[in-house]
Every structure is written in C-alpha cells, then in structure tokens.
PDB file of C-alpha atoms and ligand atoms in Angstrom:
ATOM      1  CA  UNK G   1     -28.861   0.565 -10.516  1.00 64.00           C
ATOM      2  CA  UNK G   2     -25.664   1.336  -8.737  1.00 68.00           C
ATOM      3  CA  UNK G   3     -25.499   1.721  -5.620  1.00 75.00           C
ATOM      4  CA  UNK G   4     -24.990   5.267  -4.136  1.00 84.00           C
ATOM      5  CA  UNK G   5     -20.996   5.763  -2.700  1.00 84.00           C
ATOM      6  CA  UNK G   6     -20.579   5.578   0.652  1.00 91.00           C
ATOM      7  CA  UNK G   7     -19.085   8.108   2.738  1.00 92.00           C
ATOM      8  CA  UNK G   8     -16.153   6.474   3.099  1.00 92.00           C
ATOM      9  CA  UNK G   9     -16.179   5.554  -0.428  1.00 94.00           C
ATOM     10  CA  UNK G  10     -16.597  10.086  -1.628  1.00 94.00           C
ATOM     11  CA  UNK G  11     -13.577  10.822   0.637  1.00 95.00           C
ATOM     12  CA  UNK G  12     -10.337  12.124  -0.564  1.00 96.00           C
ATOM     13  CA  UNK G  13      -8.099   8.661  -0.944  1.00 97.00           C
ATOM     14  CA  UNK G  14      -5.917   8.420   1.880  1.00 97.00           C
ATOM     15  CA  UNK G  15      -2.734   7.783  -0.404  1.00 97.00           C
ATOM     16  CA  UNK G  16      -2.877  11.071  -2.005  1.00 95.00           C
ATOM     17  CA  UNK G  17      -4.254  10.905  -5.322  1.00 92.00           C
ATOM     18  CA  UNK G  18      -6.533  13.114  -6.429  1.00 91.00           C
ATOM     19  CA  UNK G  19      -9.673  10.833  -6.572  1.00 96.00           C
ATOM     20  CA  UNK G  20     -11.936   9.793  -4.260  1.00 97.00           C
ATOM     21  CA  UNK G  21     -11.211   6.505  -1.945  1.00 97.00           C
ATOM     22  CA  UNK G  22     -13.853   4.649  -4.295  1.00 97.00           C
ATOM     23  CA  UNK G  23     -12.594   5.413  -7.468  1.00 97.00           C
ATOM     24  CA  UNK G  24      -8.799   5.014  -6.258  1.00 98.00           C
ATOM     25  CA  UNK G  25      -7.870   2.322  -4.096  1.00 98.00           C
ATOM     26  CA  UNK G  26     -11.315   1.364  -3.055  1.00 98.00           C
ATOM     27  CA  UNK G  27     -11.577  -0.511  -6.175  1.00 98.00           C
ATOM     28  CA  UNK G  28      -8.566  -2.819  -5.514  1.00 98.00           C
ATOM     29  CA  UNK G  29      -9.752  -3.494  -2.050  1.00 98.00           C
ATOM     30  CA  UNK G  30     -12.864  -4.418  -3.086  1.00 97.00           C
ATOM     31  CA  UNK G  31     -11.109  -6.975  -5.580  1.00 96.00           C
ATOM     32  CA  UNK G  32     -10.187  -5.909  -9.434  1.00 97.00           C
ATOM     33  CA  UNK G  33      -6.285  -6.383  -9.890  1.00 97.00           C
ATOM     34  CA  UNK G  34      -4.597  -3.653  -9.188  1.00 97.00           C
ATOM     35  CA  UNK G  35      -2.627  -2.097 -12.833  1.00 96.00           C
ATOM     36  CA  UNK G  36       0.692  -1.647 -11.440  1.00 97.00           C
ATOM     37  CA  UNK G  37       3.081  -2.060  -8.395  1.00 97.00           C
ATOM     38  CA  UNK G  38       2.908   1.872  -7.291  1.00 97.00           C
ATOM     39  CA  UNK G  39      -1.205   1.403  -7.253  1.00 98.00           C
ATOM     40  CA  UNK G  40      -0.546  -1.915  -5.217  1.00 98.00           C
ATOM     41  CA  UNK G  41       1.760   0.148  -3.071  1.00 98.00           C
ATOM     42  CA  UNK G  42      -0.935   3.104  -3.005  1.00 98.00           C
ATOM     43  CA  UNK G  43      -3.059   0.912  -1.880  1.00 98.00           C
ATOM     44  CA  UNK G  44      -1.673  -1.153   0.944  1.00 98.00           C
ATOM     45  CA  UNK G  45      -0.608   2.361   2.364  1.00 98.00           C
ATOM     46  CA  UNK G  46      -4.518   3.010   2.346  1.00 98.00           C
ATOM     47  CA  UNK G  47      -5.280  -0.848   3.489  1.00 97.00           C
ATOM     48  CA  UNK G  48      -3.069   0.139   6.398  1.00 95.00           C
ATOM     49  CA  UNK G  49      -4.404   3.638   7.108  1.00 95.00           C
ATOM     50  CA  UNK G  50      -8.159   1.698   7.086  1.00 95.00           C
ATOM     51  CA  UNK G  51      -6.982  -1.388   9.274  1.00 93.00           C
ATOM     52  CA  UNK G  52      -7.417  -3.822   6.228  1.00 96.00           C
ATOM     53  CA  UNK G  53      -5.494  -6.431   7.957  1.00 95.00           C
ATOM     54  CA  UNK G  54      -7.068  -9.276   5.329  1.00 96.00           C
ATOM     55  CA  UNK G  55      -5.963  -7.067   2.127  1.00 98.00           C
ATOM     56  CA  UNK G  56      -2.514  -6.583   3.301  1.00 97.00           C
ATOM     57  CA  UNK G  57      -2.273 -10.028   3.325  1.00 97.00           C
ATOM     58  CA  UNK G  58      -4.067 -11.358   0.363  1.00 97.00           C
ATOM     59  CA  UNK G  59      -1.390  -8.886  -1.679  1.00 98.00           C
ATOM     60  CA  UNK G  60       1.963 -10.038   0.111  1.00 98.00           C
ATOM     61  CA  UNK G  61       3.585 -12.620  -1.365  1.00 98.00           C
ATOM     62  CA  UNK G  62       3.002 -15.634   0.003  1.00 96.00           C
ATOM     63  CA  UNK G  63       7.183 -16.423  -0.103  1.00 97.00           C
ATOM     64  CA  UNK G  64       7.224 -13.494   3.005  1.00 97.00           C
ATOM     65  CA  UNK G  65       3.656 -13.473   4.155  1.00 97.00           C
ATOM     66  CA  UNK G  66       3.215 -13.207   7.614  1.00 95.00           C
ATOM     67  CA  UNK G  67       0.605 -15.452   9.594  1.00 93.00           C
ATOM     68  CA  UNK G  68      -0.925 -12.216  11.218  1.00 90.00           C
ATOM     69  CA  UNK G  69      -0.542  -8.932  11.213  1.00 90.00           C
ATOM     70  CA  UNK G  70      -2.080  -7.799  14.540  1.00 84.00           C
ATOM     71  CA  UNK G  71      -2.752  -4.132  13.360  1.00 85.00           C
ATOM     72  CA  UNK G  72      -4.744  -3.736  16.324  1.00 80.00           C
ATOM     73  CA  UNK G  73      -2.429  -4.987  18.859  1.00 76.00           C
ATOM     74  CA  UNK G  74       0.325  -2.736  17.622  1.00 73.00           C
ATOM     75  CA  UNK G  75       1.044   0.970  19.242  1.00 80.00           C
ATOM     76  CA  UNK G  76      -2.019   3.407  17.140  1.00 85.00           C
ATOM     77  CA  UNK G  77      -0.302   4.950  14.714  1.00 90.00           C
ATOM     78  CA  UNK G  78      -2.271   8.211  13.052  1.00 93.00           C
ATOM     79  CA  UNK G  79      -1.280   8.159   9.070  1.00 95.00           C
ATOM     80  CA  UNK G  80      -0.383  11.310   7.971  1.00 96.00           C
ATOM     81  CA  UNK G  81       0.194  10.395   4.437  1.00 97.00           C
ATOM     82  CA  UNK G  82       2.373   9.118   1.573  1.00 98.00           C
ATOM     83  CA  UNK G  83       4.688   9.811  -1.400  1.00 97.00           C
ATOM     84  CA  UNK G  84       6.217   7.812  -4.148  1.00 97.00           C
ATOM     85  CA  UNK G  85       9.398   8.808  -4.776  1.00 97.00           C
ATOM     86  CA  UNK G  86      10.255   6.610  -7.693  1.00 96.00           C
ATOM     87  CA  UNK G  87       8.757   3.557  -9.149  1.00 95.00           C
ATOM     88  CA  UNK G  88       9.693   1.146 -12.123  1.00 93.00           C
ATOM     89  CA  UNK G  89      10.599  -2.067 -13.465  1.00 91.00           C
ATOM     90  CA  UNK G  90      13.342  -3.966 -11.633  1.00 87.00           C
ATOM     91  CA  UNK G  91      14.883  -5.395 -15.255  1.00 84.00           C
ATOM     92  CA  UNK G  92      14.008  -3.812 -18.471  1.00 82.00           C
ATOM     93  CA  UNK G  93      13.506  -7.443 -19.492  1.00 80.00           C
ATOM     94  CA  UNK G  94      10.977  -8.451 -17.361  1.00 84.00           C
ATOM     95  CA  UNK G  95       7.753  -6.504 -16.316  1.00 87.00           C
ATOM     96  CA  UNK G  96       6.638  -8.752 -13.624  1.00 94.00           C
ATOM     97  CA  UNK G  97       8.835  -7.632 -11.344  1.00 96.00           C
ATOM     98  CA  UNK G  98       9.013  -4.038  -9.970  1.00 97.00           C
ATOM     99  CA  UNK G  99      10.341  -1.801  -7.299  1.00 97.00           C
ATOM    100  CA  UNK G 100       8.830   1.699  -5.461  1.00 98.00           C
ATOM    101  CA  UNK G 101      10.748   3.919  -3.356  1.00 98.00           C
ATOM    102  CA  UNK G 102       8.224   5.780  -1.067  1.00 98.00           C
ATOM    103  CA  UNK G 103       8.082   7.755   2.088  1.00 98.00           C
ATOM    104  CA  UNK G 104       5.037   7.438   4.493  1.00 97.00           C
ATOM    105  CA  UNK G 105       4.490   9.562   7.520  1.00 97.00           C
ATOM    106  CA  UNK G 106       2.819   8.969  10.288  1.00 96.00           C
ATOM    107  CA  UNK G 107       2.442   9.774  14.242  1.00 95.00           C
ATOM    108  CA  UNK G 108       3.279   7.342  17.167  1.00 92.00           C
ATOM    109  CA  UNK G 109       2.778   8.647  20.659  1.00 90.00           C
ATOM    110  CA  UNK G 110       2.576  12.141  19.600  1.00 92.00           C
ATOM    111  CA  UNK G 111       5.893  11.903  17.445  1.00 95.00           C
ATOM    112  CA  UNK G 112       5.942  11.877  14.215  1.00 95.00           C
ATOM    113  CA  UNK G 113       8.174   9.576  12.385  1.00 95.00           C
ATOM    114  CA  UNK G 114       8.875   8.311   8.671  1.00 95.00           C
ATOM    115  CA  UNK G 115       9.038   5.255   7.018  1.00 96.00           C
ATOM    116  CA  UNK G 116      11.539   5.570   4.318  1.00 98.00           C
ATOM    117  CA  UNK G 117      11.153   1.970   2.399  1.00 98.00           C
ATOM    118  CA  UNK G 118      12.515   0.621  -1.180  1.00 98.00           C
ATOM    119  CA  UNK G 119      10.091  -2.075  -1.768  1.00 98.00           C
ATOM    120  CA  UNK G 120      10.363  -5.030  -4.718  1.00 97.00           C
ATOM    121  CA  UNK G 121       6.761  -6.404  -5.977  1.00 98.00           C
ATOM    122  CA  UNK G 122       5.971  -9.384  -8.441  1.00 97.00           C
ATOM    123  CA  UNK G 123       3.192 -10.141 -10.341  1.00 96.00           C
ATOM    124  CA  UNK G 124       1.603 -13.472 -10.186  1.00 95.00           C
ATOM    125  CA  UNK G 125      -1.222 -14.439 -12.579  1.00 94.00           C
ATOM    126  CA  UNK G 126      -2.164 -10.778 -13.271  1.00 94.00           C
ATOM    127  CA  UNK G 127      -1.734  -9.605  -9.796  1.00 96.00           C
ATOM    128  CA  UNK G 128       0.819  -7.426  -7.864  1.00 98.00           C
ATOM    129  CA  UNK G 129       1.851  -8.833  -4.562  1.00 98.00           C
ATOM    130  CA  UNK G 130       4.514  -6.991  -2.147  1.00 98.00           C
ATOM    131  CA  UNK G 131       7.808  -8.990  -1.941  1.00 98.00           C
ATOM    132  CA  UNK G 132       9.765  -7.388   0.437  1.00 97.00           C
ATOM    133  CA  UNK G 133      11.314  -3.770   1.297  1.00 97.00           C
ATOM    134  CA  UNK G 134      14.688  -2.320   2.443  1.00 97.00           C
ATOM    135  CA  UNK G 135      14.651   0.496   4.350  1.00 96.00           C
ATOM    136  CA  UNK G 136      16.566   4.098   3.493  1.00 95.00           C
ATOM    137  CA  UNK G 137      18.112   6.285   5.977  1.00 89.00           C
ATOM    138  CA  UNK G 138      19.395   9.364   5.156  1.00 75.00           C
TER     139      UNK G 138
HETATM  140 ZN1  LIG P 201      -5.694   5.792  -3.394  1.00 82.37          ZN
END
C-alpha cells in the first residue's frame, strides 16, 4: 500500500504548476531524474523555497558547485513565486544542453525584489544539473 501524501506533499507546488508539491517537484526531490531543464529549474526554485540546501547541490554541476550554500545563514527571504519565460535547447544539435530564462520574486526585509536570471543546464548520465546563469536587467 502507498503511503497516504503528506501535507506538505497535497499542497499547491510552490513553482506554480498546477499540481500538487508531490506529484510536481516532490518527485524529483525525492530522487527520479527530472525530464527536462525547465522541471530541473522548477524545481530548484521549490528546493530553495523549502530550504533543500542538499538538492540544490546534488543538481549543480559539479564544474560550479559551491561547497555550501548556507541558506540559513543568509538574510530570510519569503518566495513569492516563479515564471519561466522561455526555455529550450542551447544548439539544435545537441539536447544535452539547455537554457531557461525565468523570473522569481521574492521579499527581503519587507521589499520585494526580482531575480531576473538566463540560466544554461547540462545533462549528465540522464540527469539535468544547473550550469550557471546570467542575470537580465531591464
Ligand atoms: Zn513544482
């Protein structure tokens, strides 16, 4: 028998999509591969919403991995939530390598700000890991 969802696991999924946090990025945090760069992306935008300092890791590339994270040393920072702009393949050659434009908001201090972020992803033996990210300013 299954077990029964958690709370945590019937909520709305932080990142926006219409399914609950179990049947979105819940499953990628709990480890199956996520399919594609925008569900990694999805989902480290949740990891970081939930404090997942050790999936944020795991799924950045070890090339620009940081050591530590410190998520809880950092100023609290209230999510507010996240959209994709664009996403796709960086080549049409080559499908292990993708980018995804996307704007998450969140509050600092009582302001709220925006992370405006192109960010490049590769896949390494079936899974998407975060390479690195430019910001946008408009
Ligand atoms: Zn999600």
């Amino acid at each position: 028998m299954k077990p029964e969802p958690t709370q945590l696991e019937r909520q709305p999924c932080p990142c926006g999509h219409d399914l609950p946090y179990g049947r979105c990025c819940g499953r990628w945090h709990a480890g199956q591969a996520a399919p594609s760069a925008e569900a990694l992306m999805r989902s480290r935008y949740t990891a970081y919403t939930l404090g997942l300092e050790d999936y944020l890791l795991r799924t950045w590339h070890p090339s620009t991995r940081p050591t530590i994270l410190n998520l809880e040393q950092d100023q609290p920072i209230k999510w507010l939530g996240l959209k994709i702009v664009r996403h796709g393949a960086l080549t049409d050659a080559n499908d292990e390598e993708a980018e995804v434009e996307f704007i998450a908001r969140y509050k600092v201090q009582g302001k709220a700000e925006k992370l405006h972020e192109l960010s490049r992803f590769i896949r390494q033996t079936g899974h998407w890991l975060y390479l690195d990210g430019q910001f946008i300013t408009d």
